[in-house]
């Protein structure tokens, strides 16, 4: 079977790593990088540390408005998919690369498999929510990470082709933990074990306007902890644009994005995590690190129900309070599968008629 996988942004490289490995055992994979993320620290390093094969195509789409970026992807993906004529097209998560991949494939009557199907925040102002909804409705195979995702799809009338496989991010986190523990990034940054908070912020709702970004940075400055903050390029640019660079105090260490293994190493040794990332909320849960989520809602409700994730928004006082006082109570459930989601996905693809 010939399987085309479409990736483009940082979390998709992480998700594709285990799937690509499993798929390639018995099939041919054509790996297509849209070029949505292109900085070395946002793209190349993930291929290196996760041992992902070099993409067969890099469409070099780069940054732009939603329409421009997605439109360019559609045009370039159509050409590649027509030429390669794969048996199935895999898309991952909820970025513009996911939307373009699903749409380009479906219009060519190619079956689409969506890895991480069924997630919903029920907030349609999030670009990701629109991308997911469209991708799910265009897919004939929907690989759900959680039971909640299966139920979300059912509410929209999608029941055919839905498979609860577990979360591929759990697979890759488990498989990478040992290598991450060997990394010396914590020492290199002069940090001590459980002596800092690891923070990431990049959601447009939090960084594209000055007030929420300023509010979150103020919370980091005032929380009384050392905060390590690998800043997404979007966030770094906005901090400069709003003149907020100089506003963070000495306890906040703004660093460049780090590779996946360094990130896991920083996470495993962190006292707490403060983030608006989808993937990072789950990784905190996998490794039992209390997570403060800088959003008003989350797709990963199991992490909240189990007591490991406090969804607090971006108000300075609320964030400071959660960083200081949030203490998880619950035991962790097996909501994200058994670490073999990618194997299940490959098996299901191979059983296609
Ligand atoms: C995208 C996804 C988001 C995901 C995130 C992961 C969409 C709509 N959003 O958001 O769901 O959580 O990736 O990180 O697809 N930039 C660089 N270098 C890069 C990439 C981006 O400088 O390598 C800067 C550019 O100024 C760009 C901005 O970051 O305009 C935003 O990049 P973009 O890919 O449009 O969205 P993300 O915020 O990264
Ligand atoms: N990540 C990383 N380095 C960083 C920040 C994040 O390797 O400096 C990884 C993180 O471990 C997770 C993924 O990137 O696997 C999450 O991506 P991101 O937060 O950009 O996107 P989201 O999950 O919100 O879509």
mmCIF file of C-alpha atoms and ligand atoms in Angstrom:
data_model
loop_
_atom_site.group_PDB
_atom_site.id
_atom_site.type_symbol
_atom_site.label_atom_id
_atom_site.label_comp_id
_atom_site.label_asym_id
_atom_site.label_seq_id
_atom_site.Cartn_x
_atom_site.Cartn_y
_atom_site.Cartn_z
ATOM 1 C CA UNK A 1 0.000 0.000 0.000
ATOM 2 C CA UNK A 2 1.204 3.550 -0.755
ATOM 3 C CA UNK A 3 0.461 6.014 2.007
ATOM 4 C CA UNK A 4 1.011 9.766 1.687
ATOM 5 C CA UNK A 5 1.559 11.541 5.023
ATOM 6 C CA UNK A 6 1.165 15.303 5.144
ATOM 7 C CA UNK A 7 2.916 17.288 7.880
ATOM 8 C CA UNK A 8 3.957 20.914 8.219
ATOM 9 C CA UNK A 9 4.054 22.206 11.794
ATOM 10 C CA UNK A 10 6.039 21.248 14.911
ATOM 11 C CA UNK A 11 3.418 19.086 16.667
ATOM 12 C CA UNK A 12 2.829 17.169 13.438
ATOM 13 C CA UNK A 13 6.439 16.066 13.238
ATOM 14 C CA UNK A 14 6.084 14.664 16.760
ATOM 15 C CA UNK A 15 2.814 12.883 15.887
ATOM 16 C CA UNK A 16 4.068 11.553 12.555
ATOM 17 C CA UNK A 17 7.259 10.050 14.010
ATOM 18 C CA UNK A 18 5.734 6.867 15.500
ATOM 19 C CA UNK A 19 3.144 6.504 12.731
ATOM 20 C CA UNK A 20 5.739 6.795 9.992
ATOM 21 C CA UNK A 21 7.877 4.132 11.654
ATOM 22 C CA UNK A 22 4.985 1.667 11.899
ATOM 23 C CA UNK A 23 3.551 2.408 8.470
ATOM 24 C CA UNK A 24 6.921 1.841 6.798
ATOM 25 C CA UNK A 25 7.222 -1.691 8.160
ATOM 26 C CA UNK A 26 4.902 -3.062 5.496
ATOM 27 C CA UNK A 27 4.059 -0.156 3.199
ATOM 28 C CA UNK A 28 5.549 2.621 1.147
ATOM 29 C CA UNK A 29 5.219 6.074 2.711
ATOM 30 C CA UNK A 30 5.451 9.319 0.764
ATOM 31 C CA UNK A 31 6.210 12.043 3.293
ATOM 32 C CA UNK A 32 5.084 15.535 2.307
ATOM 33 C CA UNK A 33 6.180 18.597 4.322
ATOM 34 C CA UNK A 34 4.105 21.663 3.468
ATOM 35 C CA UNK A 35 6.802 24.004 4.804
ATOM 36 C CA UNK A 36 4.398 25.694 7.242
ATOM 37 C CA UNK A 37 7.171 25.646 9.849
ATOM 38 C CA UNK A 38 10.618 26.198 8.423
ATOM 39 C CA UNK A 39 13.021 27.522 11.110
ATOM 40 C CA UNK A 40 15.582 24.887 11.939
ATOM 41 C CA UNK A 41 14.408 24.864 15.570
ATOM 42 C CA UNK A 42 10.765 24.429 14.484
ATOM 43 C CA UNK A 43 11.316 21.772 11.831
ATOM 44 C CA UNK A 44 14.697 20.145 11.013
ATOM 45 C CA UNK A 45 15.622 19.344 14.613
ATOM 46 C CA UNK A 46 12.498 17.202 14.970
ATOM 47 C CA UNK A 47 13.412 15.085 11.955
ATOM 48 C CA UNK A 48 16.856 14.594 13.477
ATOM 49 C CA UNK A 49 16.013 13.744 17.077
ATOM 50 C CA UNK A 50 12.933 11.677 16.226
ATOM 51 C CA UNK A 51 14.646 9.909 13.363
ATOM 52 C CA UNK A 52 11.933 10.813 10.878
ATOM 53 C CA UNK A 53 12.881 10.083 7.257
ATOM 54 C CA UNK A 54 13.652 13.111 5.095
ATOM 55 C CA UNK A 55 10.455 14.323 3.426
ATOM 56 C CA UNK A 56 10.015 13.259 -0.192
ATOM 57 C CA UNK A 57 8.580 16.715 -0.882
ATOM 58 C CA UNK A 58 8.959 20.066 0.836
ATOM 59 C CA UNK A 59 6.398 22.444 -0.584
ATOM 60 C CA UNK A 60 8.048 25.519 1.005
ATOM 61 C CA UNK A 61 4.770 27.269 1.627
ATOM 62 C CA UNK A 62 6.032 29.311 4.590
ATOM 63 C CA UNK A 63 4.048 31.840 6.601
ATOM 64 C CA UNK A 64 1.069 33.946 5.546
ATOM 65 C CA UNK A 65 -2.537 34.767 6.322
ATOM 66 C CA UNK A 66 -4.812 31.753 6.765
ATOM 67 C CA UNK A 67 -6.258 31.963 3.259
ATOM 68 C CA UNK A 68 -2.936 32.601 1.552
ATOM 69 C CA UNK A 69 -1.103 29.862 3.449
ATOM 70 C CA UNK A 70 -3.869 27.279 3.103
ATOM 71 C CA UNK A 71 -4.497 28.230 -0.538
ATOM 72 C CA UNK A 72 -0.828 27.816 -1.472
ATOM 73 C CA UNK A 73 -0.787 24.451 0.255
ATOM 74 C CA UNK A 74 -3.873 23.309 -1.647
ATOM 75 C CA UNK A 75 -2.372 24.254 -4.987
ATOM 76 C CA UNK A 76 0.951 22.555 -4.300
ATOM 77 C CA UNK A 77 -0.529 19.489 -2.580
ATOM 78 C CA UNK A 78 -2.938 18.823 -5.417
ATOM 79 C CA UNK A 79 -0.061 18.591 -7.858
ATOM 80 C CA UNK A 80 1.908 16.151 -5.686
ATOM 81 C CA UNK A 81 -1.093 13.988 -4.825
ATOM 82 C CA UNK A 82 -2.150 13.775 -8.469
ATOM 83 C CA UNK A 83 1.337 12.708 -9.447
ATOM 84 C CA UNK A 84 1.810 10.186 -6.614
ATOM 85 C CA UNK A 85 -1.776 8.854 -6.573
ATOM 86 C CA UNK A 86 -1.455 7.212 -3.123
ATOM 87 C CA UNK A 87 -3.942 4.641 -1.779
ATOM 88 C CA UNK A 88 -4.620 6.779 1.292
ATOM 89 C CA UNK A 89 -3.612 10.187 2.645
ATOM 90 C CA UNK A 90 -2.817 10.693 6.322
ATOM 91 C CA UNK A 91 -3.226 14.072 8.008
ATOM 92 C CA UNK A 92 -2.403 14.942 11.615
ATOM 93 C CA UNK A 93 -3.958 17.181 14.230
ATOM 94 C CA UNK A 94 -5.507 20.533 13.415
ATOM 95 C CA UNK A 95 -3.201 22.966 11.641
ATOM 96 C CA UNK A 96 -3.635 24.648 8.279
ATOM 97 C CA UNK A 97 -1.535 21.813 6.854
ATOM 98 C CA UNK A 98 -4.155 19.360 8.145
ATOM 99 C CA UNK A 99 -6.994 21.298 6.537
ATOM 100 C CA UNK A 100 -5.226 21.696 3.203
ATOM 101 C CA UNK A 101 -4.129 18.051 3.164
ATOM 102 C CA UNK A 102 -7.607 16.718 3.867
ATOM 103 C CA UNK A 103 -9.278 19.022 1.368
ATOM 104 C CA UNK A 104 -6.783 18.469 -1.456
ATOM 105 C CA UNK A 105 -7.033 14.681 -1.003
ATOM 106 C CA UNK A 106 -10.814 14.502 -0.654
ATOM 107 C CA UNK A 107 -11.324 16.562 -3.825
ATOM 108 C CA UNK A 108 -9.163 14.042 -5.672
ATOM 109 C CA UNK A 109 -11.339 11.250 -4.234
ATOM 110 C CA UNK A 110 -8.436 9.887 -2.219
ATOM 111 C CA UNK A 111 -9.392 8.350 1.137
ATOM 112 C CA UNK A 112 -8.273 10.502 4.066
ATOM 113 C CA UNK A 113 -7.151 9.165 7.446
ATOM 114 C CA UNK A 114 -7.129 11.717 10.268
ATOM 115 C CA UNK A 115 -4.749 11.048 13.143
ATOM 116 C CA UNK A 116 -6.033 12.791 16.297
ATOM 117 C CA UNK A 117 -9.601 12.953 15.036
ATOM 118 C CA UNK A 118 -12.586 14.100 17.080
ATOM 119 C CA UNK A 119 -10.987 16.771 19.267
ATOM 120 C CA UNK A 120 -13.173 19.759 20.003
ATOM 121 C CA UNK A 121 -12.778 22.896 22.094
ATOM 122 C CA UNK A 122 -16.231 24.126 21.018
ATOM 123 C CA UNK A 123 -14.604 27.510 20.437
ATOM 124 C CA UNK A 124 -14.882 28.399 16.774
ATOM 125 C CA UNK A 125 -12.643 31.449 17.138
ATOM 126 C CA UNK A 126 -9.722 29.029 17.341
ATOM 127 C CA UNK A 127 -8.370 28.398 13.839
ATOM 128 C CA UNK A 128 -7.641 24.822 14.901
ATOM 129 C CA UNK A 129 -11.299 24.136 15.684
ATOM 130 C CA UNK A 130 -12.306 24.988 12.112
ATOM 131 C CA UNK A 131 -9.468 22.886 10.721
ATOM 132 C CA UNK A 132 -10.437 19.865 12.809
ATOM 133 C CA UNK A 133 -14.111 20.028 12.000
ATOM 134 C CA UNK A 134 -13.468 20.147 8.269
ATOM 135 C CA UNK A 135 -10.750 17.482 8.391
ATOM 136 C CA UNK A 136 -12.990 15.119 10.368
ATOM 137 C CA UNK A 137 -15.909 15.542 8.013
ATOM 138 C CA UNK A 138 -13.686 14.847 5.007
ATOM 139 C CA UNK A 139 -12.038 11.755 6.479
ATOM 140 C CA UNK A 140 -13.063 8.159 5.952
ATOM 141 C CA UNK A 141 -10.766 6.862 8.675
ATOM 142 C CA UNK A 142 -10.848 8.711 11.983
ATOM 143 C CA UNK A 143 -8.178 7.702 14.462
ATOM 144 C CA UNK A 144 -9.325 8.989 17.852
ATOM 145 C CA UNK A 145 -6.944 9.414 20.772
ATOM 146 C CA UNK A 146 -9.623 9.344 23.479
ATOM 147 C CA UNK A 147 -13.165 8.127 24.129
ATOM 148 C CA UNK A 148 -14.226 11.785 24.386
ATOM 149 C CA UNK A 149 -13.094 12.274 20.796
ATOM 150 C CA UNK A 150 -15.224 9.312 19.668
ATOM 151 C CA UNK A 151 -18.227 10.834 21.434
ATOM 152 C CA UNK A 152 -17.586 14.286 19.932
ATOM 153 C CA UNK A 153 -17.690 12.749 16.455
ATOM 154 C CA UNK A 154 -20.858 10.843 17.265
ATOM 155 C CA UNK A 155 -22.546 14.153 18.198
ATOM 156 C CA UNK A 156 -21.790 15.358 14.662
ATOM 157 C CA UNK A 157 -23.140 12.150 13.125
ATOM 158 C CA UNK A 158 -19.733 10.673 12.346
ATOM 159 C CA UNK A 159 -19.713 7.008 13.355
ATOM 160 C CA UNK A 160 -18.392 5.179 10.309
ATOM 161 C CA UNK A 161 -14.636 4.629 10.107
ATOM 162 C CA UNK A 162 -14.125 5.837 13.704
ATOM 163 C CA UNK A 163 -11.441 3.958 15.645
ATOM 164 C CA UNK A 164 -10.337 4.541 19.219
ATOM 165 C CA UNK A 165 -6.605 3.834 18.955
ATOM 166 C CA UNK A 166 -5.090 5.926 21.749
ATOM 167 C CA UNK A 167 -2.816 8.930 21.459
ATOM 168 C CA UNK A 168 0.252 8.764 19.213
ATOM 169 C CA UNK A 169 1.802 11.504 21.366
ATOM 170 C CA UNK A 170 1.735 9.053 24.262
ATOM 171 C CA UNK A 171 3.548 6.500 22.084
ATOM 172 C CA UNK A 172 6.318 8.923 21.216
ATOM 173 C CA UNK A 173 6.604 10.335 24.743
ATOM 174 C CA UNK A 174 7.038 6.842 26.209
ATOM 175 C CA UNK A 175 9.513 5.824 23.542
ATOM 176 C CA UNK A 176 11.566 9.007 24.026
ATOM 177 C CA UNK A 177 11.599 9.300 27.819
ATOM 178 C CA UNK A 178 14.827 7.373 28.298
ATOM 179 C CA UNK A 179 16.727 9.402 25.693
ATOM 180 C CA UNK A 180 15.301 12.629 27.161
ATOM 181 C CA UNK A 181 16.514 11.706 30.640
ATOM 182 C CA UNK A 182 20.064 11.539 29.267
ATOM 183 C CA UNK A 183 19.924 15.139 28.027
ATOM 184 C CA UNK A 184 21.825 17.701 30.111
ATOM 185 C CA UNK A 185 19.713 20.724 29.221
ATOM 186 C CA UNK A 186 18.559 21.272 32.815
ATOM 187 C CA UNK A 187 22.166 21.475 33.998
ATOM 188 C CA UNK A 188 23.263 23.470 30.973
ATOM 189 C CA UNK A 189 20.676 26.138 31.747
ATOM 190 C CA UNK A 190 21.810 26.222 35.370
ATOM 191 C CA UNK A 191 18.466 24.911 36.633
ATOM 192 C CA UNK A 192 17.789 22.520 39.463
ATOM 193 C CA UNK A 193 15.441 19.543 39.458
ATOM 194 C CA UNK A 194 11.907 20.639 40.416
ATOM 195 C CA UNK A 195 13.244 24.160 40.829
ATOM 196 C CA UNK A 196 11.479 25.856 37.908
ATOM 197 C CA UNK A 197 8.290 26.187 35.903
ATOM 198 C CA UNK A 198 8.353 25.309 32.188
ATOM 199 C CA UNK A 199 6.203 27.671 30.100
ATOM 200 C CA UNK A 200 5.057 27.845 26.476
ATOM 201 C CA UNK A 201 2.622 30.328 24.908
ATOM 202 C CA UNK A 202 1.676 30.617 21.251
ATOM 203 C CA UNK A 203 -2.109 30.613 20.738
ATOM 204 C CA UNK A 204 -3.193 33.595 18.601
ATOM 205 C CA UNK A 205 -5.829 34.496 21.228
ATOM 206 C CA UNK A 206 -3.024 34.860 23.795
ATOM 207 C CA UNK A 207 -0.271 36.500 21.796
ATOM 208 C CA UNK A 208 -1.715 38.404 18.843
ATOM 209 C CA UNK A 209 -3.127 41.195 21.037
ATOM 210 C CA UNK A 210 -1.112 42.975 23.671
ATOM 211 C CA UNK A 211 -3.350 42.608 26.801
ATOM 212 C CA UNK A 212 -3.383 38.800 27.210
ATOM 213 C CA UNK A 213 0.314 38.485 26.352
ATOM 214 C CA UNK A 214 1.246 41.215 28.796
ATOM 215 C CA UNK A 215 -0.965 39.645 31.444
ATOM 216 C CA UNK A 216 0.670 36.222 31.076
ATOM 217 C CA UNK A 217 4.211 37.640 31.048
ATOM 218 C CA UNK A 218 3.383 39.665 34.166
ATOM 219 C CA UNK A 219 2.202 36.457 35.845
ATOM 220 C CA UNK A 220 5.470 34.719 34.964
ATOM 221 C CA UNK A 221 7.411 37.675 36.368
ATOM 222 C CA UNK A 222 5.378 37.755 39.584
ATOM 223 C CA UNK A 223 4.924 34.070 40.354
ATOM 224 C CA UNK A 224 7.987 33.802 42.553
ATOM 225 C CA UNK A 225 9.483 30.895 40.578
ATOM 226 C CA UNK A 226 12.170 30.576 37.946
ATOM 227 C CA UNK A 227 10.275 30.294 34.661
ATOM 228 C CA UNK A 228 11.899 28.712 31.606
ATOM 229 C CA UNK A 229 10.110 29.944 28.529
ATOM 230 C CA UNK A 230 11.093 28.504 25.109
ATOM 231 C CA UNK A 231 9.322 31.115 23.019
ATOM 232 C CA UNK A 232 7.541 30.206 19.793
ATOM 233 C CA UNK A 233 8.625 32.509 16.907
ATOM 234 C CA UNK A 234 5.097 33.940 16.712
ATOM 235 C CA UNK A 235 5.298 34.920 20.383
ATOM 236 C CA UNK A 236 8.847 36.251 20.142
ATOM 237 C CA UNK A 237 7.788 38.526 17.273
ATOM 238 C CA UNK A 238 4.753 39.793 19.153
ATOM 239 C CA UNK A 239 6.798 40.467 22.309
ATOM 240 C CA UNK A 240 9.087 42.642 20.216
ATOM 241 C CA UNK A 241 6.228 44.346 18.385
ATOM 242 C CA UNK A 242 4.441 45.232 21.650
ATOM 243 C CA UNK A 243 7.675 46.277 23.365
ATOM 244 C CA UNK A 244 7.222 43.577 26.006
ATOM 245 C CA UNK A 245 10.716 42.149 25.687
ATOM 246 C CA UNK A 246 12.139 44.228 28.487
ATOM 247 C CA UNK A 247 9.103 43.725 30.700
ATOM 248 C CA UNK A 248 9.936 40.229 31.891
ATOM 249 C CA UNK A 249 11.891 40.128 35.108
ATOM 250 C CA UNK A 250 15.093 38.182 35.762
ATOM 251 C CA UNK A 251 13.315 35.062 36.986
ATOM 252 C CA UNK A 252 11.907 34.508 33.471
ATOM 253 C CA UNK A 253 14.351 32.868 31.107
ATOM 254 C CA UNK A 254 13.162 33.416 27.545
ATOM 255 C CA UNK A 255 15.017 30.931 25.329
ATOM 256 C CA UNK A 256 14.705 29.758 21.729
ATOM 257 C CA UNK A 257 12.467 26.756 21.014
ATOM 258 C CA UNK A 258 14.247 23.533 21.930
ATOM 259 C CA UNK A 259 14.187 20.113 20.275
ATOM 260 C CA UNK A 260 11.746 17.439 21.395
ATOM 261 C CA UNK A 261 14.152 15.560 23.648
ATOM 262 C CA UNK A 262 15.369 18.721 25.377
ATOM 263 C CA UNK A 263 11.753 19.775 25.790
ATOM 264 C CA UNK A 264 10.808 16.469 27.418
ATOM 265 C CA UNK A 265 13.912 16.691 29.610
ATOM 266 C CA UNK A 266 12.867 20.180 30.762
ATOM 267 C CA UNK A 267 9.299 18.978 31.323
ATOM 268 C CA UNK A 268 10.187 15.868 33.317
ATOM 269 C CA UNK A 269 12.275 17.895 35.788
ATOM 270 C CA UNK A 270 9.884 20.858 36.011
ATOM 271 C CA UNK A 271 7.946 21.652 39.161
ATOM 272 C CA UNK A 272 4.979 22.761 37.077
ATOM 273 C CA UNK A 273 4.089 23.506 33.487
ATOM 274 C CA UNK A 274 2.238 26.643 32.321
ATOM 275 C CA UNK A 275 1.078 26.424 28.731
ATOM 276 C CA UNK A 276 -1.539 27.088 26.097
ATOM 277 C CA UNK A 277 -0.256 24.242 23.908
ATOM 278 C CA UNK A 278 -2.398 21.204 23.224
ATOM 279 C CA UNK A 279 0.484 18.758 23.080
ATOM 280 C CA UNK A 280 2.266 20.111 26.135
ATOM 281 C CA UNK A 281 -0.862 19.728 28.332
ATOM 282 C CA UNK A 282 -0.851 16.039 27.495
ATOM 283 C CA UNK A 283 2.881 15.581 27.954
ATOM 284 C CA UNK A 284 2.622 17.151 31.419
ATOM 285 C CA UNK A 285 -0.090 14.614 32.207
ATOM 286 C CA UNK A 286 1.890 11.656 30.813
ATOM 287 C CA UNK A 287 4.822 12.487 33.101
ATOM 288 C CA UNK A 288 2.739 13.520 36.121
ATOM 289 C CA UNK A 289 3.713 17.203 36.079
ATOM 290 C CA UNK A 290 0.985 19.610 37.294
ATOM 291 C CA UNK A 291 -0.221 21.729 34.382
ATOM 292 C CA UNK A 292 -1.615 25.253 34.450
ATOM 293 C CA UNK A 293 -3.431 25.854 31.167
ATOM 294 C CA UNK A 294 -3.475 29.440 29.935
ATOM 295 C CA UNK A 295 -6.773 29.112 28.097
ATOM 296 C CA UNK A 296 -10.476 29.221 28.886
ATOM 297 C CA UNK A 297 -11.181 25.698 27.673
ATOM 298 C CA UNK A 298 -9.339 22.548 26.677
ATOM 299 C CA UNK A 299 -9.859 19.672 24.277
ATOM 300 C CA UNK A 300 -8.020 17.349 26.665
ATOM 301 C CA UNK A 301 -10.678 17.214 29.362
ATOM 302 C CA UNK A 302 -9.400 13.920 30.791
ATOM 303 C CA UNK A 303 -6.361 15.765 32.147
ATOM 304 C CA UNK A 304 -8.709 18.145 33.992
ATOM 305 C CA UNK A 305 -11.147 15.458 35.160
ATOM 306 C CA UNK A 306 -8.267 13.453 36.600
ATOM 307 C CA UNK A 307 -7.170 16.541 38.524
ATOM 308 C CA UNK A 308 -3.817 17.186 36.813
ATOM 309 C CA UNK A 309 -4.678 20.229 34.733
ATOM 310 C CA UNK A 310 -6.007 23.586 35.953
ATOM 311 C CA UNK A 311 -7.569 25.593 33.119
ATOM 312 C CA UNK A 312 -7.223 29.175 34.344
ATOM 313 C CA UNK A 313 -7.115 31.571 31.356
ATOM 314 C CA UNK A 314 -4.680 34.470 31.151
ATOM 315 C CA UNK A 315 -5.602 36.768 34.023
ATOM 316 C CA UNK A 316 -2.387 37.594 35.932
ATOM 317 C CA UNK A 317 -3.762 36.876 39.399
ATOM 318 C CA UNK A 318 -5.353 33.583 38.368
ATOM 319 C CA UNK A 319 -2.168 32.381 36.689
ATOM 320 C CA UNK A 320 0.029 33.385 39.638
ATOM 321 C CA UNK A 321 -2.381 31.706 42.044
ATOM 322 C CA UNK A 322 -2.397 28.461 40.032
ATOM 323 C CA UNK A 323 1.392 28.413 39.626
ATOM 324 C CA UNK A 324 1.758 28.870 43.380
ATOM 325 C CA UNK A 325 -1.099 26.761 44.687
ATOM 326 C CA UNK A 326 -2.405 24.205 42.191
ATOM 327 C CA UNK A 327 -1.766 20.748 43.573
ATOM 328 C CA UNK A 328 -3.060 17.729 41.648
ATOM 329 C CA UNK A 329 -5.088 15.269 43.632
ATOM 330 C CA UNK A 330 -6.227 12.547 41.294
ATOM 331 C CA UNK A 331 -4.700 9.332 40.085
ATOM 332 C CA UNK A 332 -4.119 9.163 36.358
ATOM 333 C CA UNK A 333 -6.431 7.113 34.176
ATOM 334 C CA UNK A 334 -5.574 5.201 31.024
ATOM 335 C CA UNK A 335 -7.419 7.702 28.839
ATOM 336 C CA UNK A 336 -4.671 8.064 26.246
ATOM 337 C CA UNK A 337 -4.224 4.401 25.379
ATOM 338 C CA UNK A 338 -1.399 1.946 25.897
ATOM 339 C CA UNK A 339 1.448 3.529 23.942
ATOM 340 C CA UNK A 340 0.727 1.446 20.822
ATOM 341 C CA UNK A 341 -1.596 3.785 18.953
ATOM 342 C CA UNK A 342 0.669 4.009 15.900
ATOM 343 C CA UNK A 343 0.748 0.217 15.514
ATOM 344 C CA UNK A 344 -3.029 0.166 15.584
ATOM 345 C CA UNK A 345 -3.222 2.895 12.943
ATOM 346 C CA UNK A 346 -0.844 1.006 10.656
ATOM 347 C CA UNK A 347 -2.846 -2.209 11.171
ATOM 348 C CA UNK A 348 -6.122 -0.494 10.330
ATOM 349 C CA UNK A 349 -4.644 1.069 7.198
ATOM 350 C CA UNK A 350 -3.377 -2.317 6.068
ATOM 351 C CA UNK A 351 -6.815 -3.852 6.520
ATOM 352 C CA UNK A 352 -8.330 -1.382 4.030
ATOM 353 C CA UNK A 353 -9.900 -3.171 1.077
HETATM 354 C C1 LIG B 1 0.547 26.637 14.001
HETATM 355 C C2 LIG B 1 -0.837 26.017 14.052
HETATM 356 C C3 LIG B 1 -1.206 25.719 15.493
HETATM 357 C C4 LIG B 1 -0.141 24.920 16.201
HETATM 358 C C5 LIG B 1 1.216 25.581 16.033
HETATM 359 C C6 LIG B 1 2.281 24.686 16.593
HETATM 360 C C7 LIG B 1 -2.399 26.790 12.318
HETATM 361 C C8 LIG B 1 -3.540 27.665 12.015
HETATM 362 N N1 LIG B 1 -1.839 26.927 13.536
HETATM 363 O O1 LIG B 1 0.471 27.891 14.673
HETATM 364 O O2 LIG B 1 -2.410 24.982 15.517
HETATM 365 O O3 LIG B 1 -0.452 24.826 17.563
HETATM 366 O O4 LIG B 1 1.473 25.787 14.641
HETATM 367 O O5 LIG B 1 3.448 25.338 16.863
HETATM 368 O O6 LIG B 1 -2.004 25.996 11.498
HETATM 369 N N2 LIG B 1 7.124 31.495 12.231
HETATM 370 C C9 LIG B 1 8.493 31.595 12.106
HETATM 371 N N3 LIG B 1 9.170 30.465 11.800
HETATM 372 C C10 LIG B 1 8.594 29.255 11.580
HETATM 373 C C11 LIG B 1 7.211 29.186 11.697
HETATM 374 C C12 LIG B 1 6.488 30.310 12.021
HETATM 375 O O7 LIG B 1 9.073 32.651 12.297
HETATM 376 O O8 LIG B 1 9.301 28.272 11.298
HETATM 377 C C13 LIG B 1 6.368 32.712 12.622
HETATM 378 C C14 LIG B 1 5.886 33.540 11.427
HETATM 379 O O9 LIG B 1 5.946 34.880 11.786
HETATM 380 C C15 LIG B 1 4.439 33.109 11.293
HETATM 381 C C16 LIG B 1 4.042 32.846 12.748
HETATM 382 O O10 LIG B 1 5.207 32.321 13.347
HETATM 383 O O11 LIG B 1 3.654 34.084 10.690
HETATM 384 C C17 LIG B 1 2.894 31.873 12.892
HETATM 385 O O12 LIG B 1 3.165 30.641 12.194
HETATM 386 P P1 LIG B 1 1.950 29.727 11.674
HETATM 387 O O13 LIG B 1 2.495 28.462 11.151
HETATM 388 O O14 LIG B 1 1.089 30.522 10.770
HETATM 389 O O15 LIG B 1 1.096 29.498 12.960
HETATM 390 P P2 LIG B 1 1.551 28.989 14.397
HETATM 391 O O16 LIG B 1 1.274 30.082 15.378
HETATM 392 O O17 LIG B 1 2.919 28.436 14.339
HETATM 393 N N1 LIG B 2 7.937 21.303 21.812
HETATM 394 C C1 LIG B 2 9.308 21.223 21.583
HETATM 395 N N2 LIG B 2 10.069 22.317 21.848
HETATM 396 C C2 LIG B 2 9.562 23.484 22.314
HETATM 397 C C3 LIG B 2 8.168 23.564 22.554
HETATM 398 C C4 LIG B 2 7.380 22.452 22.285
HETATM 399 O O1 LIG B 2 9.805 20.174 21.178
HETATM 400 O O2 LIG B 2 10.332 24.440 22.511
HETATM 401 C C5 LIG B 2 7.097 20.137 21.488
HETATM 402 C C6 LIG B 2 6.295 19.596 22.632
HETATM 403 O O3 LIG B 2 7.032 18.641 23.342
HETATM 404 C C7 LIG B 2 5.094 18.985 21.925
HETATM 405 C C8 LIG B 2 4.932 19.829 20.695
HETATM 406 O O4 LIG B 2 6.146 20.543 20.536
HETATM 407 O O5 LIG B 2 5.380 17.651 21.527
HETATM 408 C C9 LIG B 2 3.783 20.775 20.895
HETATM 409 O O6 LIG B 2 3.759 21.702 19.861
HETATM 410 P P1 LIG B 2 3.095 23.127 19.995
HETATM 411 O O7 LIG B 2 2.949 23.502 21.417
HETATM 412 O O8 LIG B 2 3.873 24.036 19.112
HETATM 413 O O9 LIG B 2 1.677 22.905 19.295
HETATM 414 P P2 LIG B 2 0.252 22.372 19.803
HETATM 415 O O10 LIG B 2 0.448 21.060 20.468
HETATM 416 O O11 LIG B 2 -0.329 23.413 20.695
HETATM 417 O O12 LIG B 2 -0.530 22.280 18.546
#
